[in-house]
PDB file of C-alpha atoms in Angstrom:
ATOM      1  CA  LYS A  23      76.386  23.099  58.348  1.00 52.00           C
ATOM      2  CA  MET A  24      74.686  19.308  58.557  1.00 52.00           C
ATOM      3  CA  PRO A  25      70.307  21.302  58.225  1.00 57.00           C
ATOM      4  CA  MET A  26      68.542  21.299  61.552  1.00 54.00           C
ATOM      5  CA  LEU A  27      65.970  18.412  61.465  1.00 53.00           C
ATOM      6  CA  ASP A  28      64.961  18.601  64.847  1.00 56.00           C
ATOM      7  CA  LYS A  29      63.127  21.583  63.917  1.00 57.00           C
ATOM      8  CA  ILE A  30      61.001  20.055  61.153  1.00 60.00           C
ATOM      9  CA  ALA A  31      57.612  19.971  61.984  1.00 60.00           C
ATOM     10  CA  ILE A  32      55.823  16.118  61.494  1.00 63.00           C
ATOM     11  CA  PRO A  33      52.294  16.654  60.326  1.00 65.00           C
ATOM     12  CA  PRO A  34      50.054  14.765  62.270  1.00 76.00           C
ATOM     13  CA  LYS A  35      48.344  11.850  61.360  1.00 80.00           C
ATOM     14  CA  ARG A  36      44.763  12.083  59.801  1.00 85.00           C
ATOM     15  CA  ILE A  37      42.565  10.856  61.611  1.00 90.00           C
ATOM     16  CA  CYS A  38      39.945   7.490  60.551  1.00 91.00           C
ATOM     17  CA  PRO A  39      37.022   7.112  63.535  1.00 93.00           C
ATOM     18  CA  LEU A  40      35.197   3.816  63.298  1.00 95.00           C
ATOM     19  CA  PHE A  41      31.614   4.260  65.175  1.00 97.00           C
ATOM     20  CA  ILE A  42      30.320   0.851  66.789  1.00 97.00           C
ATOM     21  CA  LEU A  43      26.582   0.060  67.633  1.00 97.00           C
ATOM     22  CA  ILE A  44      26.325  -3.184  69.475  1.00 97.00           C
ATOM     23  CA  GLU A  45      22.637  -4.465  70.373  1.00 96.00           C
ATOM     24  CA  SER A  46      22.818  -5.351  74.145  1.00 96.00           C
ATOM     25  CA  SER A  47      19.174  -6.434  75.281  1.00 95.00           C
ATOM     26  CA  GLY A  48      18.081  -9.208  76.318  1.00 94.00           C
ATOM     27  CA  GLY A  49      18.304 -10.945  72.685  1.00 91.00           C
ATOM     28  CA  MET A  50      21.110 -10.746  73.171  1.00 93.00           C
ATOM     29  CA  SER A  51      22.227 -13.105  75.829  1.00 93.00           C
ATOM     30  CA  GLY A  52      24.095 -15.873  75.844  1.00 94.00           C
ATOM     31  CA  LEU A  53      25.630 -16.522  72.989  1.00 92.00           C
ATOM     32  CA  PRO A  54      25.480 -13.325  70.688  1.00 92.00           C
ATOM     33  CA  ILE A  55      26.668 -11.594  72.988  1.00 95.00           C
ATOM     34  CA  ALA A  56      29.424 -14.526  74.315  1.00 95.00           C
ATOM     35  CA  SER A  57      30.694 -13.679  70.730  1.00 94.00           C
ATOM     36  CA  ILE A  58      30.169 -10.165  70.614  1.00 95.00           C
ATOM     37  CA  ASN A  59      32.566  -9.756  72.793  1.00 96.00           C
ATOM     38  CA  THR A  60      35.462 -12.134  71.522  1.00 95.00           C
ATOM     39  CA  ALA A  61      35.206 -10.276  67.798  1.00 94.00           C
ATOM     40  CA  MET A  62      36.166  -7.407  69.479  1.00 95.00           C
ATOM     41  CA  GLU A  63      38.946  -8.055  71.904  1.00 95.00           C
ATOM     42  CA  GLU A  64      40.320  -9.550  68.321  1.00 93.00           C
ATOM     43  CA  VAL A  65      39.164  -6.106  66.211  1.00 94.00           C
ATOM     44  CA  LEU A  66      41.451  -3.964  68.635  1.00 95.00           C
ATOM     45  CA  ARG A  67      44.715  -5.807  68.752  1.00 93.00           C
ATOM     46  CA  GLU A  68      44.241  -6.043  64.731  1.00 92.00           C
ATOM     47  CA  LEU A  69      43.228  -2.323  64.681  1.00 93.00           C
ATOM     48  CA  THR A  70      46.159  -1.975  67.135  1.00 93.00           C
ATOM     49  CA  LEU A  71      48.218  -3.630  64.359  1.00 91.00           C
ATOM     50  CA  MET A  72      47.162  -1.601  61.432  1.00 90.00           C
ATOM     51  CA  ASN A  73      48.369   2.436  63.513  1.00 90.00           C
ATOM     52  CA  GLY A  74      51.303   0.301  64.114  1.00 89.00           C
ATOM     53  CA  VAL A  75      52.336   0.496  60.501  1.00 86.00           C
ATOM     54  CA  ASN A  76      50.612   3.123  58.809  1.00 83.00           C
ATOM     55  CA  ASP A  77      52.358   6.616  58.392  1.00 82.00           C
ATOM     56  CA  ASP A  78      49.805   8.228  57.488  1.00 84.00           C
ATOM     57  CA  VAL A  79      46.441   7.381  59.269  1.00 86.00           C
ATOM     58  CA  GLU A  80      45.039   6.902  62.910  1.00 91.00           C
ATOM     59  CA  ILE A  81      42.543   4.706  63.419  1.00 93.00           C
ATOM     60  CA  GLN A  82      40.220   5.375  66.887  1.00 95.00           C
ATOM     61  CA  ILE A  83      37.397   4.067  67.390  1.00 96.00           C
ATOM     62  CA  ALA A  84      33.560   5.063  69.544  1.00 97.00           C
ATOM     63  CA  VAL A  85      31.280   1.561  71.000  1.00 98.00           C
ATOM     64  CA  LEU A  86      27.907   2.777  71.501  1.00 98.00           C
ATOM     65  CA  THR A  87      26.217  -0.007  73.348  1.00 98.00           C
ATOM     66  CA  TYR A  88      22.223   0.166  73.942  1.00 97.00           C
ATOM     67  CA  ASP A  89      18.980  -1.957  75.393  1.00 96.00           C
ATOM     68  CA  ASP A  90      16.765   0.255  78.140  1.00 95.00           C
ATOM     69  CA  GLU A  91      19.456   2.980  77.380  1.00 96.00           C
ATOM     70  CA  THR A  92      22.349   4.458  75.004  1.00 97.00           C
ATOM     71  CA  ARG A  93      25.579   3.806  76.936  1.00 97.00           C
ATOM     72  CA  TRP A  94      29.189   5.587  75.172  1.00 97.00           C
ATOM     73  CA  LEU A  95      31.084   2.658  76.522  1.00 97.00           C
ATOM     74  CA  THR A  96      33.735   5.378  75.483  1.00 95.00           C
ATOM     75  CA  ARG A  97      34.948   8.951  76.366  1.00 90.00           C
ATOM     76  CA  GLY A  98      35.151  10.328  72.735  1.00 93.00           C
ATOM     77  CA  LEU A  99      36.862   8.451  70.051  1.00 95.00           C
ATOM     78  CA  ILE A 100      40.249   6.561  71.432  1.00 95.00           C
ATOM     79  CA  SER A 101      42.794   4.909  70.061  1.00 95.00           C
ATOM     80  CA  PRO A 102      42.220   1.088  70.241  1.00 95.00           C
ATOM     81  CA  GLU A 103      46.249   0.449  71.772  1.00 94.00           C
ATOM     82  CA  HIS A 104      44.314   2.436  74.727  1.00 94.00           C
ATOM     83  CA  TYR A 105      41.018   0.808  75.346  1.00 95.00           C
ATOM     84  CA  VAL A 106      40.610  -1.855  77.616  1.00 94.00           C
ATOM     85  CA  TRP A 107      37.825  -4.004  76.506  1.00 96.00           C
ATOM     86  CA  ASN A 108      35.145  -4.818  79.946  1.00 95.00           C
ATOM     87  CA  GLU A 109      32.687  -7.370  78.775  1.00 95.00           C
ATOM     88  CA  LEU A 110      29.325  -7.064  77.359  1.00 96.00           C
ATOM     89  CA  GLN A 111      26.100  -8.192  79.095  1.00 95.00           C
ATOM     90  CA  ALA A 112      22.833  -8.258  77.796  1.00 95.00           C
ATOM     91  CA  GLY A 113      19.501  -7.040  78.906  1.00 96.00           C
ATOM     92  CA  GLY A 114      16.337  -5.090  78.643  1.00 95.00           C
ATOM     93  CA  LEU A 115      14.598  -3.630  75.957  1.00 95.00           C
ATOM     94  CA  SER A 116      16.319  -2.853  71.947  1.00 94.00           C
ATOM     95  CA  SER A 117      16.655   1.185  72.191  1.00 96.00           C
ATOM     96  CA  MET A 118      18.239   1.402  68.544  1.00 96.00           C
ATOM     97  CA  GLY A 119      16.502   4.673  68.106  1.00 96.00           C
ATOM     98  CA  ALA A 120      18.149   6.653  71.360  1.00 97.00           C
ATOM     99  CA  ALA A 121      21.828   5.173  69.551  1.00 97.00           C
ATOM    100  CA  PHE A 122      20.414   6.987  66.906  1.00 97.00           C
ATOM    101  CA  LYS A 123      19.987  10.474  68.664  1.00 96.00           C
ATOM    102  CA  GLU A 124      23.629   9.354  70.391  1.00 97.00           C
ATOM    103  CA  LEU A 125      25.216   9.370  67.075  1.00 97.00           C
ATOM    104  CA  GLU A 126      24.177  11.605  65.835  1.00 96.00           C
ATOM    105  CA  HIS A 127      25.067  13.525  68.280  1.00 95.00           C
ATOM    106  CA  ALA A 128      28.588  13.427  68.228  1.00 96.00           C
ATOM    107  CA  LEU A 129      28.989  13.745  65.064  1.00 93.00           C
ATOM    108  CA  SER A 130      28.037  17.028  65.262  1.00 88.00           C
ATOM    109  CA  VAL A 131      31.009  19.715  64.932  1.00 81.00           C
ATOM    110  CA  LYS A 132      30.083  21.692  67.799  1.00 81.00           C
ATOM    111  CA  HIS A 133      29.411  18.919  70.616  1.00 84.00           C
ATOM    112  CA  GLY A 134      29.926  16.353  69.389  1.00 90.00           C
ATOM    113  CA  PHE A 135      33.167  13.595  68.938  1.00 92.00           C
ATOM    114  CA  LEU A 136      35.056  15.027  66.259  1.00 86.00           C
ATOM    115  CA  GLU A 137      36.827  18.019  66.279  1.00 75.00           C
ATOM    116  CA  ARG A 138      36.086  21.347  64.156  1.00 63.00           C
ATOM    117  CA  GLU A 139      40.284  21.492  63.767  1.00 61.00           C
ATOM    118  CA  SER A 140      41.401  18.185  63.597  1.00 69.00           C
ATOM    119  CA  ASN A 141      42.652  15.933  60.026  1.00 82.00           C
ATOM    120  CA  TYR A 142      39.317  13.314  59.680  1.00 87.00           C
ATOM    121  CA  SER A 143      39.117  11.111  57.093  1.00 85.00           C
ATOM    122  CA  ALA A 144      35.375   9.864  56.057  1.00 86.00           C
ATOM    123  CA  PRO A 145      33.739   7.588  59.313  1.00 90.00           C
ATOM    124  CA  ALA A 146      33.315   3.688  59.436  1.00 91.00           C
ATOM    125  CA  PHE A 147      29.544   2.748  60.990  1.00 94.00           C
ATOM    126  CA  ILE A 148      28.954  -0.732  62.026  1.00 94.00           C
ATOM    127  CA  LEU A 149      25.771  -1.209  63.213  1.00 95.00           C
ATOM    128  CA  VAL A 150      25.373  -5.034  65.180  1.00 95.00           C
ATOM    129  CA  ALA A 151      21.680  -5.929  66.127  1.00 94.00           C
ATOM    130  CA  LYS A 152      19.605  -8.770  66.824  1.00 91.00           C
ATOM    131  CA  ARG A 153      16.201  -8.037  68.007  1.00 87.00           C
ATOM    132  CA  GLU A 154      13.597  -5.548  66.626  1.00 88.00           C
ATOM    133  CA  PRO A 155      13.566  -2.154  67.694  1.00 91.00           C
ATOM    134  CA  THR A 156      11.605  -0.722  70.894  1.00 90.00           C
ATOM    135  CA  ASP A 157      11.220   2.362  70.427  1.00 93.00           C
ATOM    136  CA  ASP A 158      10.842   4.644  67.382  1.00 92.00           C
ATOM    137  CA  CYS A 159      14.083   4.538  64.908  1.00 92.00           C
ATOM    138  CA  PHE A 160      12.909   5.805  62.242  1.00 92.00           C
ATOM    139  CA  SER A 161      12.162   9.153  63.555  1.00 94.00           C
ATOM    140  CA  SER A 162      15.476   9.636  64.708  1.00 95.00           C
ATOM    141  CA  MET A 163      17.572   8.253  61.188  1.00 94.00           C
ATOM    142  CA  GLN A 164      15.721  10.458  59.256  1.00 94.00           C
ATOM    143  CA  ILE A 165      17.601  13.099  61.610  1.00 95.00           C
ATOM    144  CA  LEU A 166      21.030  10.777  61.329  1.00 95.00           C
ATOM    145  CA  LYS A 167      20.820  11.121  57.936  1.00 94.00           C
ATOM    146  CA  LYS A 168      21.253  14.664  57.341  1.00 93.00           C
ATOM    147  CA  ASN A 169      24.197  14.734  59.240  1.00 93.00           C
ATOM    148  CA  ASN A 170      27.258  15.181  56.698  1.00 90.00           C
ATOM    149  CA  TRP A 171      29.596  12.556  58.561  1.00 91.00           C
ATOM    150  CA  TYR A 172      26.889  10.397  58.590  1.00 93.00           C
ATOM    151  CA  LYS A 173      26.721  10.755  54.688  1.00 90.00           C
ATOM    152  CA  VAL A 174      30.238  10.525  53.596  1.00 87.00           C
ATOM    153  CA  GLY A 175      31.446   7.682  55.692  1.00 88.00           C
ATOM    154  CA  VAL A 176      30.473   3.541  55.692  1.00 88.00           C
ATOM    155  CA  LYS A 177      28.180   2.142  56.706  1.00 90.00           C
ATOM    156  CA  ILE A 178      27.882  -1.345  57.535  1.00 91.00           C
ATOM    157  CA  ALA A 179      24.547  -3.606  59.574  1.00 92.00           C
ATOM    158  CA  ILE A 180      24.852  -7.082  60.452  1.00 92.00           C
ATOM    159  CA  SER A 181      21.587  -8.493  61.392  1.00 90.00           C
ATOM    160  CA  PHE A 182      21.883 -11.941  64.106  1.00 87.00           C
ATOM    161  CA  GLY A 183      17.908 -12.448  64.395  1.00 76.00           C
ATOM    162  CA  GLN A 184      14.532 -10.817  63.551  1.00 71.00           C
ATOM    163  CA  THR A 185      16.106  -7.421  62.951  1.00 71.00           C
ATOM    164  CA  SER A 186      14.146  -6.278  60.011  1.00 75.00           C
ATOM    165  CA  GLU A 187      16.519  -5.577  56.951  1.00 81.00           C
ATOM    166  CA  VAL A 188      14.126  -2.476  55.773  1.00 85.00           C
ATOM    167  CA  ILE A 189      15.412  -0.990  59.026  1.00 88.00           C
ATOM    168  CA  LEU A 190      19.440  -2.290  58.173  1.00 90.00           C
ATOM    169  CA  ARG A 191      19.072  -1.016  54.523  1.00 90.00           C
ATOM    170  CA  GLU A 192      18.019   2.271  56.136  1.00 90.00           C
ATOM    171  CA  PHE A 193      20.970   3.104  58.091  1.00 93.00           C
ATOM    172  CA  THR A 194      23.607   1.269  55.484  1.00 90.00           C
ATOM    173  CA  ALA A 195      21.671   2.940  52.442  1.00 87.00           C
ATOM    174  CA  ASP A 196      22.373   0.078  49.923  1.00 82.00           C
ATOM    175  CA  HIS A 197      21.174  -3.842  50.413  1.00 80.00           C
ATOM    176  CA  ASP A 198      24.946  -5.778  50.079  1.00 80.00           C
ATOM    177  CA  THR A 199      25.889  -3.799  53.554  1.00 84.00           C
ATOM    178  CA  VAL A 200      23.604  -5.697  55.358  1.00 88.00           C
ATOM    179  CA  LEU A 201      25.273  -8.741  56.925  1.00 88.00           C
ATOM    180  CA  ASN A 202      23.152 -11.379  58.378  1.00 87.00           C
ATOM    181  CA  ALA A 203      24.976 -13.815  60.334  1.00 88.00           C
ATOM    182  CA  ASN A 204      22.705 -17.153  61.442  1.00 85.00           C
ATOM    183  CA  GLU A 205      25.423 -19.065  63.924  1.00 88.00           C
ATOM    184  CA  PRO A 206      27.704 -17.358  66.505  1.00 87.00           C
ATOM    185  CA  ASP A 207      30.481 -18.398  64.521  1.00 89.00           C
ATOM    186  CA  GLU A 208      29.333 -16.451  61.992  1.00 88.00           C
ATOM    187  CA  LEU A 209      28.667 -13.296  63.738  1.00 89.00           C
ATOM    188  CA  ILE A 210      32.383 -12.523  65.231  1.00 90.00           C
ATOM    189  CA  LYS A 211      33.748 -13.360  61.358  1.00 88.00           C
ATOM    190  CA  MET A 212      30.867 -10.644  60.065  1.00 87.00           C
ATOM    191  CA  PHE A 213      32.296  -8.623  62.521  1.00 90.00           C
ATOM    192  CA  ARG A 214      35.211  -8.776  61.627  1.00 88.00           C
ATOM    193  CA  PHE A 215      35.405  -8.790  57.837  1.00 85.00           C
ATOM    194  CA  ALA A 216      32.717  -5.753  58.161  1.00 85.00           C
ATOM    195  CA  THR A 217      35.485  -4.054  60.365  1.00 87.00           C
ATOM    196  CA  ILE A 218      38.860  -4.918  59.408  1.00 84.00           C
ATOM    197  CA  THR A 219      38.048  -4.753  55.193  1.00 78.00           C
ATOM    198  CA  SER A 220      36.737  -0.887  55.545  1.00 78.00           C
ATOM    199  CA  LEU A 221      39.061   0.821  57.888  1.00 81.00           C
ATOM    200  CA  ARG A 222      41.678  -1.044  55.937  1.00 75.00           C
ATOM    201  CA  GLU A 223      40.531   0.268  52.731  1.00 68.00           C
ATOM    202  CA  LEU A 224      39.787   3.347  54.522  1.00 69.00           C
ATOM    203  CA  THR A 225      43.277   3.779  55.537  1.00 68.00           C
ATOM    204  CA  VAL A 226      45.381   2.865  52.266  1.00 60.00           C
ATOM    205  CA  LEU A 227      44.852   6.522  51.224  1.00 46.00           C
ATOM    206  CA  ARG A 228      48.279   8.319  51.149  1.00 39.00           C
ATOM    207  CA  GLY A 229      48.912  12.002  50.598  1.00 34.00           C
ATOM    208  CA  ARG A 230      47.989  15.553  51.972  1.00 33.00           C
ATOM    209  CA  ILE A 231      45.432  17.551  50.898  1.00 31.00           C
ATOM    210  CA  ALA A 232      44.813  18.636  47.792  1.00 30.00           C
ATOM    211  CA  GLY A 233      43.765  22.314  46.356  1.00 32.00           C
ATOM    212  CA  GLU A 234      40.426  20.159  45.244  1.00 34.00           C
ATOM    213  CA  GLY A 235      40.026  19.025  49.103  1.00 39.00           C
ATOM    214  CA  LEU A 236      40.419  15.102  47.928  1.00 33.00           C
ATOM    215  CA  TYR A 237      43.198  12.667  48.670  1.00 38.00           C
ATOM    216  CA  ASP A 238      45.346  11.016  46.515  1.00 34.00           C
ATOM    217  CA  ARG A 239      44.299   7.583  45.020  1.00 37.00           C
ATOM    218  CA  THR A 240      40.500   8.070  46.229  1.00 38.00           C
ATOM    219  CA  ASN A 241      39.004   6.179  43.185  1.00 45.00           C
ATOM    220  CA  ASP A 242      41.574   3.220  43.816  1.00 46.00           C
ATOM    221  CA  VAL A 243      39.808   3.205  47.282  1.00 41.00           C
ATOM    222  CA  VAL A 244      36.226   3.337  45.924  1.00 45.00           C
ATOM    223  CA  ASP A 245      36.231   1.122  43.423  1.00 54.00           C
ATOM    224  CA  LEU A 246      37.877  -1.056  46.587  1.00 51.00           C
ATOM    225  CA  LEU A 247      34.769  -1.134  48.771  1.00 47.00           C
ATOM    226  CA  ARG A 248      32.962  -1.009  46.409  1.00 54.00           C
ATOM    227  CA  SER A 249      33.757  -4.317  44.761  1.00 56.00           C
ATOM    228  CA  VAL A 250      33.302  -5.422  48.690  1.00 50.00           C
ATOM    229  CA  PHE A 251      29.548  -3.834  49.776  1.00 46.00           C
ATOM    230  CA  GLY A 252      28.923  -3.048  46.680  1.00 50.00           C
ATOM    231  CA  ASN A 253      27.052   0.781  46.000  1.00 48.00           C
ATOM    232  CA  SER A 254      27.070   2.222  49.052  1.00 42.00           C
ATOM    233  CA  ALA A 255      30.953   3.230  48.145  1.00 42.00           C
ATOM    234  CA  GLN A 256      29.923   5.236  45.245  1.00 41.00           C
ATOM    235  CA  THR A 257      29.446   8.499  48.107  1.00 38.00           C
ATOM    236  CA  LEU A 258      33.259   8.629  48.990  1.00 38.00           C
ATOM    237  CA  GLN A 259      33.462   9.787  46.193  1.00 37.00           C
ATOM    238  CA  SER A 260      33.773  13.452  48.315  1.00 36.00           C
ATOM    239  CA  VAL A 261      34.632  11.786  51.245  1.00 37.00           C
ATOM    240  CA  PHE A 262      38.100  13.642  51.447  1.00 36.00           C
ATOM    241  CA  PHE A 263      37.742  17.405  52.277  1.00 36.00           C
ATOM    242  CA  CYS A 264      39.665  20.260  54.101  1.00 36.00           C
ATOM    243  CA  PRO A 265      38.723  21.099  57.780  1.00 36.00           C
ATOM    244  CA  GLU A 266      37.614  24.410  56.987  1.00 38.00           C
ATOM    245  CA  ASP A 267      34.500  23.320  55.089  1.00 41.00           C
ATOM    246  CA  GLU A 268      31.528  24.411  56.155  1.00 40.00           C
ATOM    247  CA  TRP A 269      29.010  21.175  57.471  1.00 45.00           C
TER     248      TRP A 269
END
């Protein structure tokens, strides 16, 4: 008899989360915010194509903007093909500290976006900033740094303007992953480069969970990320783990 293929369980795809934090203060008015709108539309198209050809991993995104307030533009993590980008408008202050608090909350295994029972790979975090923060970002950052998802994630910051590199290095933990854009066209290119390159390398991983909690080719991906982004890839040695691990 022919085997009953319809009864074979197909393992679910691993989810590779991408968190994007975008400053939308008055300092981003004009060409900067227009550049981000253009870049996001391009990136969403490319992420959709990446999901279409990857049988093992699904990229999902969450987008947070911050000015006088913080706003999640997505309800949790969402596949890029299901998300329609609405152009941002810029205005107000730069509440980066409040944005870090929101991100830390979203990364909580108890009430955040990353459901404990799901099979996630390391997240990627992209921060776009222009102005100096107008609130206490350092206190919020210290709390964020204690989160284990944040610790193992790939973190990239893009500066377009007056944002202190000290603050952005605190976010990424590595100066090699702080990118500086001087023109709107550079901002578009860097945003696309940072997003697509980091996710392309993270989703190269194949295979299922091994006994030690690591996926195949982890070392290869660490080397690839280090060649692009510098030493921030060193934390990826312990990125892949079983969902039952205590976080």
